Short mmCIF file of C-alpha atoms and ligand atoms in Angstrom, two decimals:
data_model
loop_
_atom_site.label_atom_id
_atom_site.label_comp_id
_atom_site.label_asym_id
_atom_site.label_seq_id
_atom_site.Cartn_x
_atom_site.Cartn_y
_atom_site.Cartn_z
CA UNK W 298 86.88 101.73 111.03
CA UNK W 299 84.62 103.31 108.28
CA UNK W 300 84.24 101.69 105.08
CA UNK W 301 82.73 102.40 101.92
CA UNK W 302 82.25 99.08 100.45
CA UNK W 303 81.40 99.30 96.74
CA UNK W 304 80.24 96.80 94.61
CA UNK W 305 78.26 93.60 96.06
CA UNK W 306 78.81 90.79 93.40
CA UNK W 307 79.60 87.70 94.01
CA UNK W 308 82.85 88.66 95.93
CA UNK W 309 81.93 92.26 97.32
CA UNK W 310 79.02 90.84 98.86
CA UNK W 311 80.36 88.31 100.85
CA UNK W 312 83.28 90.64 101.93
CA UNK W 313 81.31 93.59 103.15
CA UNK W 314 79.38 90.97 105.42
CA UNK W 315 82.41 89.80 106.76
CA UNK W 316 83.60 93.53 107.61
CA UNK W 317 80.17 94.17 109.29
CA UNK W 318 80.88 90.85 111.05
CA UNK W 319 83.84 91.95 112.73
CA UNK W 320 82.67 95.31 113.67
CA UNK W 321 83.19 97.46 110.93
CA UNK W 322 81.19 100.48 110.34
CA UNK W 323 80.11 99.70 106.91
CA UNK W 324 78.28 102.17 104.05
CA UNK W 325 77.61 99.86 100.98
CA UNK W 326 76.82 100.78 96.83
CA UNK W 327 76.11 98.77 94.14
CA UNK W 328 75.42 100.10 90.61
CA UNK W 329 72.24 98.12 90.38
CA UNK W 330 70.28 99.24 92.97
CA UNK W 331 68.42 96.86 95.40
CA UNK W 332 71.35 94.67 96.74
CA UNK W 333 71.94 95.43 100.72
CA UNK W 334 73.85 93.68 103.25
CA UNK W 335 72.90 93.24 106.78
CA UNK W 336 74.03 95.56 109.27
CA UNK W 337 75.19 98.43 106.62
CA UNK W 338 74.01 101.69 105.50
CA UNK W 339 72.99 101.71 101.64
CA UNK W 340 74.38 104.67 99.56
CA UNK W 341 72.60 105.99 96.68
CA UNK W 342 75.78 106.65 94.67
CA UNK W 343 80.02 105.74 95.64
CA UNK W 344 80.71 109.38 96.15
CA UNK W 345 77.82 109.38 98.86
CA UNK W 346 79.00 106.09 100.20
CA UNK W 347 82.67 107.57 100.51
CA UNK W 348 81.65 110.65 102.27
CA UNK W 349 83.69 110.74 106.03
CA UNK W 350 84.76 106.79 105.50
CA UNK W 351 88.51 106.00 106.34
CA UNK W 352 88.90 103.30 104.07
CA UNK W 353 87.16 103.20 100.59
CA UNK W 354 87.33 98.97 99.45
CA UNK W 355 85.76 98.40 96.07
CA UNK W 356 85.30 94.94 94.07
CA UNK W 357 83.79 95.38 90.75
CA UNK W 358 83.92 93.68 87.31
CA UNK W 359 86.81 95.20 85.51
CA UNK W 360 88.93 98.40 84.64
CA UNK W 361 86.03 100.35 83.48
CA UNK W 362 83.96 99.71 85.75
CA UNK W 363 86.63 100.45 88.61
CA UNK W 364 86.95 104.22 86.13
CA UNK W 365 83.27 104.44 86.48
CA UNK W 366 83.24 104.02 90.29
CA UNK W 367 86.13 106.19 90.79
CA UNK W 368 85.87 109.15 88.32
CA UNK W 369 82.24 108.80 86.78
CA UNK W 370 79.61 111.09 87.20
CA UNK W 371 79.03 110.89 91.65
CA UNK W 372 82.36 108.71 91.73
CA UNK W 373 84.48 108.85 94.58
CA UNK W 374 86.67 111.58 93.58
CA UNK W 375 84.23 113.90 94.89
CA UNK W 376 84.80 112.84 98.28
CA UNK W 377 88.15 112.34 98.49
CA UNK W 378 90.38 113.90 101.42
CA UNK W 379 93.77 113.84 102.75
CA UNK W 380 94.32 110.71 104.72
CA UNK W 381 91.86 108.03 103.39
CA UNK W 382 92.61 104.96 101.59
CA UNK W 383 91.76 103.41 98.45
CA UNK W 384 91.50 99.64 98.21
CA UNK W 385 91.11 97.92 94.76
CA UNK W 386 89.68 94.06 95.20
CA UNK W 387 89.03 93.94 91.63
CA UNK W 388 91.10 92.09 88.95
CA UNK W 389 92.29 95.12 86.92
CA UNK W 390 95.01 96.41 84.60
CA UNK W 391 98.35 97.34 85.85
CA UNK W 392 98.83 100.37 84.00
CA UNK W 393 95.06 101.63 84.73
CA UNK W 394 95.56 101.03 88.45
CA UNK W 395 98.90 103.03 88.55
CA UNK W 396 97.05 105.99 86.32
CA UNK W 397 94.34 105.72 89.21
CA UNK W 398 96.76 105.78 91.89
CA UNK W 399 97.81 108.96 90.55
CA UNK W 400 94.57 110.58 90.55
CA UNK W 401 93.71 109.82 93.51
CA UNK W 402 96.81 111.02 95.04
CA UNK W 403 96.44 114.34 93.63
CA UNK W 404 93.81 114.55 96.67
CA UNK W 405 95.77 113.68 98.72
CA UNK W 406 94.22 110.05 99.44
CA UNK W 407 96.41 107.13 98.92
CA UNK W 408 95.65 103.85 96.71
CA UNK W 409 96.49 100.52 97.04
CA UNK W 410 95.70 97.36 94.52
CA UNK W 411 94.79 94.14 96.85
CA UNK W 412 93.09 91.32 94.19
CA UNK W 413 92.07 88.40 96.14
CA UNK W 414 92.09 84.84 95.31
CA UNK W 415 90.46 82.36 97.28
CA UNK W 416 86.62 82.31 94.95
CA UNK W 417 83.42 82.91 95.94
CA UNK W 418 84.17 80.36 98.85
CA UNK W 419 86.81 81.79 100.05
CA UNK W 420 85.16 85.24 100.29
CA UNK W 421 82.48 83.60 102.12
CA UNK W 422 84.72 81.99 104.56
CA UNK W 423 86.66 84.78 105.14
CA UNK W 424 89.83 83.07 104.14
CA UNK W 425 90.54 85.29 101.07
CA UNK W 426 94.38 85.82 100.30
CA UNK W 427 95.14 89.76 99.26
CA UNK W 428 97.91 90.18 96.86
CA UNK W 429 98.75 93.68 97.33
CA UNK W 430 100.67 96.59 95.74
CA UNK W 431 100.99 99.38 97.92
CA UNK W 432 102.73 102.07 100.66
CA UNK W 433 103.96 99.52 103.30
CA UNK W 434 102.88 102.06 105.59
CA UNK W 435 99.52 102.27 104.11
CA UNK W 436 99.42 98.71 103.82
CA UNK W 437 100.05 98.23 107.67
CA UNK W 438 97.18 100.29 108.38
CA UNK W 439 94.80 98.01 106.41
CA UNK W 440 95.90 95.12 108.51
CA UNK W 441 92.40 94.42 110.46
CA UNK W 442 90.29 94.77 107.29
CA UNK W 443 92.99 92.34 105.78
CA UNK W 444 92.38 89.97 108.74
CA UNK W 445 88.51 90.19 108.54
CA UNK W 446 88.00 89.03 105.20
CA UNK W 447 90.89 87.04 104.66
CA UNK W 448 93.91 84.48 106.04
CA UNK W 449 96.66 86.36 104.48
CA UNK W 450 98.00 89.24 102.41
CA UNK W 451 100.99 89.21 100.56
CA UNK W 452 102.51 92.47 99.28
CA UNK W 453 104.34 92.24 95.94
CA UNK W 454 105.93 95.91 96.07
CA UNK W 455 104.10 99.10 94.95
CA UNK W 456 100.91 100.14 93.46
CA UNK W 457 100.18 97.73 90.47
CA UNK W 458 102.22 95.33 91.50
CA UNK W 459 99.23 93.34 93.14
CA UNK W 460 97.39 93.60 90.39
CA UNK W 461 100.62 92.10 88.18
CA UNK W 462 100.97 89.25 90.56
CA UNK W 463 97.14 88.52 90.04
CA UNK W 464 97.43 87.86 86.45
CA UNK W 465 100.23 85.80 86.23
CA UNK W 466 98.50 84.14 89.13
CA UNK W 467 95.24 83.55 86.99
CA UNK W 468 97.49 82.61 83.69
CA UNK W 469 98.74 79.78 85.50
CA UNK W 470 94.99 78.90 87.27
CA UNK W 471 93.50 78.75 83.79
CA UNK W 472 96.08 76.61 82.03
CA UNK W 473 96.80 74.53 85.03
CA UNK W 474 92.93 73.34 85.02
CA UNK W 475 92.62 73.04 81.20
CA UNK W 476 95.77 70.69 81.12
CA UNK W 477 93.60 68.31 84.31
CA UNK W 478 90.46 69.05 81.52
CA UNK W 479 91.81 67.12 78.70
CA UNK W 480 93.62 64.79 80.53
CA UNK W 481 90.54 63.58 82.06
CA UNK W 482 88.44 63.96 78.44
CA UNK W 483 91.10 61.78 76.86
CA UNK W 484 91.14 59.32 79.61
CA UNK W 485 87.54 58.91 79.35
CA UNK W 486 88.27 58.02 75.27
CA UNK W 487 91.28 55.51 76.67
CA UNK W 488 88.69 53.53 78.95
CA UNK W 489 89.52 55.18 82.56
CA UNK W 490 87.02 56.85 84.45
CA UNK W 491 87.86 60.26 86.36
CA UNK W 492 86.92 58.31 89.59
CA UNK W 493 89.73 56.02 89.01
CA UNK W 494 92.20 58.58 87.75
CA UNK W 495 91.75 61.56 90.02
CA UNK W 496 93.26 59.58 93.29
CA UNK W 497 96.50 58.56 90.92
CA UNK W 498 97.04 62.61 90.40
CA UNK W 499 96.30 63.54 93.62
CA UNK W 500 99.66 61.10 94.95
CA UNK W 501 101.48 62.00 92.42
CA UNK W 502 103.64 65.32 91.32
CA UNK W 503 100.58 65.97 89.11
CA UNK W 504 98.85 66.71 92.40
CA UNK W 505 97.60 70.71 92.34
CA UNK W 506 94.72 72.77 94.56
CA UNK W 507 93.06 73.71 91.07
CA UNK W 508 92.60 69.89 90.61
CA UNK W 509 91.97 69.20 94.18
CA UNK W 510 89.40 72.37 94.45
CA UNK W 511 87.74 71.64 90.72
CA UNK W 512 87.12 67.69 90.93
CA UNK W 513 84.51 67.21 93.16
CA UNK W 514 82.50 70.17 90.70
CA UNK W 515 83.53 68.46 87.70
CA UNK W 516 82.62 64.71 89.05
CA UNK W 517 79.09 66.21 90.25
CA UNK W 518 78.42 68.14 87.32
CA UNK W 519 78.28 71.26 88.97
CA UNK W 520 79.43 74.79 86.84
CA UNK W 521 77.48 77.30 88.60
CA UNK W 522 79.56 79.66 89.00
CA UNK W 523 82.41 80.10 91.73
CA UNK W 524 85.06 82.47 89.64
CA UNK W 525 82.34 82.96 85.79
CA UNK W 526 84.34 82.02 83.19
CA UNK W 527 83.61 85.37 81.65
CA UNK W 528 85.96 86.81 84.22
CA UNK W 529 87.91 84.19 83.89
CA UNK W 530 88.36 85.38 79.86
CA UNK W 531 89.03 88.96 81.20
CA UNK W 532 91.73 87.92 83.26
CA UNK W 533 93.51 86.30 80.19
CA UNK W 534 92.62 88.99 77.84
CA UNK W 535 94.65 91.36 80.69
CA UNK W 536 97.31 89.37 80.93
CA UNK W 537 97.79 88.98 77.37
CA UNK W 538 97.65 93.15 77.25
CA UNK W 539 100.69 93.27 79.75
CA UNK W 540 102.38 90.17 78.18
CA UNK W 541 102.22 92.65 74.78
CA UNK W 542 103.39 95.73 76.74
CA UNK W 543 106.37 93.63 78.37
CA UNK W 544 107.35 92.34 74.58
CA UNK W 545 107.07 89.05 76.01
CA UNK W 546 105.51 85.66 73.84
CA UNK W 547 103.46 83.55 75.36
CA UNK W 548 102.19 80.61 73.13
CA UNK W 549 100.50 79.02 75.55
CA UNK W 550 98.19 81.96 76.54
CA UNK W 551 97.20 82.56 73.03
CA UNK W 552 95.60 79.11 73.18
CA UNK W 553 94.17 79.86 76.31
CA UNK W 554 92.91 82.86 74.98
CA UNK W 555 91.29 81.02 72.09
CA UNK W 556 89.82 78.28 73.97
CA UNK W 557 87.88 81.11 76.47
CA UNK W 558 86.54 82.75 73.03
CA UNK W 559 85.19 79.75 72.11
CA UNK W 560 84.04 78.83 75.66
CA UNK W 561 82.38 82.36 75.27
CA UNK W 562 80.57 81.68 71.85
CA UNK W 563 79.31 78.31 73.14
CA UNK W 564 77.02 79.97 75.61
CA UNK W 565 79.25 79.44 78.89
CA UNK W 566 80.20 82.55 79.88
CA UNK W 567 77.95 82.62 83.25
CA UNK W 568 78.97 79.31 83.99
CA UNK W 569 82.16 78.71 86.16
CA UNK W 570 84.99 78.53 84.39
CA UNK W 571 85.43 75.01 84.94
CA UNK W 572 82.95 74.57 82.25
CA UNK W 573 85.64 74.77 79.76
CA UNK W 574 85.37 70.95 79.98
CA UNK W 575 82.11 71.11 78.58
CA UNK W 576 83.42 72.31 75.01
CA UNK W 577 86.18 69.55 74.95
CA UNK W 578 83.52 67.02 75.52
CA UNK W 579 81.30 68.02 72.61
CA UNK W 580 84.55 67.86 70.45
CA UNK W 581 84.80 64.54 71.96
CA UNK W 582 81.59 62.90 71.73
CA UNK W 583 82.37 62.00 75.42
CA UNK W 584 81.10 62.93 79.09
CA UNK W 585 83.48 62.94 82.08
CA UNK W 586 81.05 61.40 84.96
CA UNK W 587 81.74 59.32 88.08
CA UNK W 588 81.99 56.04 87.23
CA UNK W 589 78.32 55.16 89.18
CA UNK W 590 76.71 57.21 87.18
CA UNK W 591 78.46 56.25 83.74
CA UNK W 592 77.15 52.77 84.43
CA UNK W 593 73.60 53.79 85.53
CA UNK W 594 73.04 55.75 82.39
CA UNK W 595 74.88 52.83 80.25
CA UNK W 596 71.74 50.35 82.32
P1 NAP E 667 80.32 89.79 89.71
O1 NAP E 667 79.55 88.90 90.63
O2 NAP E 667 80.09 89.73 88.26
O3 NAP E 667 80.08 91.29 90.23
C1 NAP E 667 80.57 92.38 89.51
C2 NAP E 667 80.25 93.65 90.27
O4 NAP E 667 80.76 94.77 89.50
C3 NAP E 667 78.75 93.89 90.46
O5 NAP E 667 78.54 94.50 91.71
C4 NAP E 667 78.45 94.86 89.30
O6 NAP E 667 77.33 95.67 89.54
C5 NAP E 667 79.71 95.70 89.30
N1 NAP E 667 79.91 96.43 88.04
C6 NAP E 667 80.00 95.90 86.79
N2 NAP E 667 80.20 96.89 85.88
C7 NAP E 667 80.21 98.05 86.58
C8 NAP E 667 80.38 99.41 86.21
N3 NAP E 667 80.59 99.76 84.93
N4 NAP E 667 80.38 100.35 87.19
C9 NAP E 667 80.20 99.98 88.50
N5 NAP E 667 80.02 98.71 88.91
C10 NAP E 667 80.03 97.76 87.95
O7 NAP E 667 81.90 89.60 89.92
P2 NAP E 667 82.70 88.98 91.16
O8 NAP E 667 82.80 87.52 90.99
O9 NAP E 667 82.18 89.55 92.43
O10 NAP E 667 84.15 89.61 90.84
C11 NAP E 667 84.48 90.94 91.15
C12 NAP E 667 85.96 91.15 90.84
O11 NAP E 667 86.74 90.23 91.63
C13 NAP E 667 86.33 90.88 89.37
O12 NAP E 667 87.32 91.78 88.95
C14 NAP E 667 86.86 89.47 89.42
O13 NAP E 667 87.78 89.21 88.34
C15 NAP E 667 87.54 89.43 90.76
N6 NAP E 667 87.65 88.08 91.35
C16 NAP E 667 86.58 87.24 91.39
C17 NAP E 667 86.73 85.98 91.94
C18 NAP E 667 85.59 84.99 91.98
O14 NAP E 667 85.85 83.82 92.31
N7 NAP E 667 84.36 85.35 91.69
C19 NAP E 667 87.95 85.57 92.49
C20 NAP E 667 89.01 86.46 92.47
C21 NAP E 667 88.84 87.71 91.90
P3 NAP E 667 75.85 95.23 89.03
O15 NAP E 667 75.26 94.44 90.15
O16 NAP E 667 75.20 96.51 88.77
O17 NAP E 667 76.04 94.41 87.76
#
């Protein structure tokens, strides 16, 4: 198929290589200029790399930027036409991306919202999982672009509805990992090393894939960034907006919220967002390490 791939972050990158890989015929943008990717034509601006493609996939940073690439001065718009598709792999709003739908339809293109989880491994790897909001019809015919960046796509019902799933998704990502944070920060204060309490989680109902995936990065001291915590804070910050349009309380989120902010002041925003850990430790006085290296630094 043709694709106009826009936006080659941390994500986008790794996904446009992947369509290349499996045959695609792939026109890339970036707002920065100077990123390429092997095997695909570079377009000056999105409305140049949407000209004649079937298929236009972005990933960007957020709801404006998705705006910006759409309707912004050489956005897609201008080459929309009857029959393509719009793909959103960006986190986004749920009310933005059904106002964009809209537009877009107007030209008789359709639109569909497919987030991804799955990090900036799984976007390598090609194992991505879509959570989509869409036609079923025009979902079906996104099927082999699914397949070549990803394991799986689940559709959650119409346009937006992707993009819903998403943030309750993230919500529970984000609160899931700071509950294994400051168990393992007060641990360290009780006398047990993370070494000695991660295996007890991992057989027990505590057991989760954010602690399974995180460990190993927290044990080795390793928060360059996978999933920045900055988007990370976005993601909350959106699904506190839809919690406020649903009328619906979430305590816990707040929190959340306020623990990202802070995250955010501390200087960790380009970090991963497991780096959160780093701001309960300086409250603590404490380090989470392996226990090796605890005792080598104790020596
Ligand atoms: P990233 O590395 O920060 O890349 C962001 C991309 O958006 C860059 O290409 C950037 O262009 C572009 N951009 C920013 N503002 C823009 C604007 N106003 N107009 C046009 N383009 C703009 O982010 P990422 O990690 O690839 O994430 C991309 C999206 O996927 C985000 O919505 C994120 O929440 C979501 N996501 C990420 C992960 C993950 O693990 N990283 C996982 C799931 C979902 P420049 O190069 O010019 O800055």
């Amino acid at each position: 198929m043709r694709i106009a791939f826009l936006g080659l972050g941390i994500m986008g990158h790794a996904m446009a290589r992947n369509l290349v890989k499996a045959g695609h015929e792939v026109k890339v943008w970036n707002r920065t200029p100077g990123k390429v990717v092997e095997g695909a034509v570079t377009a000056s601006t999105p409305a140049e790399a949407a000209q004649n493609a079937e298929v236009v996939w972005m990933c960007v940073a957020d709801t404006a930027a998705v705006e910006n690439t759409l309707f912004g001065s050489n956005g897609v718009e201008a080459s929309l036409r009857t029959g393509m598709i719009v793909v959103d792999s960006s986190t986004i709003a749920p009310a933005a991306t059904a106002r964009f739908a809209e537009r877009v339809r107007v030209h008789g293109a359709d639109y569909v919202d497919a987030p991804v989880t799955g990090s900036k491994t799984g976007a390598e790897a090609g194992s991505l999982i879509f959570i989509v909001g869409g036609e079923e019809a025009t979902v079906d015919r996104l099927k082999p672009l699914f397949a070549a960046m990803g394991k799986k796509f689940c559709r959650m019902g119409s346009v937006s509805k992707g993009q819903a799933a998403k943030l309750v998704m993230n919500l529970q990502i984000a609160m899931i990992y700071e509950g294994f944070a400051e168990a393992l920060v007060l641990a360290n204060k009780l006398g047990i090393d993370a070494e000695t309490l991660i295996p007890l989680i991992m057989i027990s109902m505590v057991r989760s894939g954010v602690v399974e995936y995180k460990a190993p990065f927290i044990l080795s001291r390793d928060f360059s960034p996978n999933f920045p915590l900055r988007l990370m804070y976005k993601d909350l910050q959106l699904a506190s907006e839809a919690a406020a349009e649903a009328g619906v309380k979430l305590p816990g989120l707040d929190t959340m919220q306020e623990i990202y902010e802070m995250s955010v002041a501390e200087g960790l925003k380009d970090l991963d967002y497991a780096a959160t850990i780093s701001l309960l430790e300086k409250w603590a006085g404490a380090e989470v390490k392996p226990a090796a290296t605890a005792e080598t630094i104790k020596s």
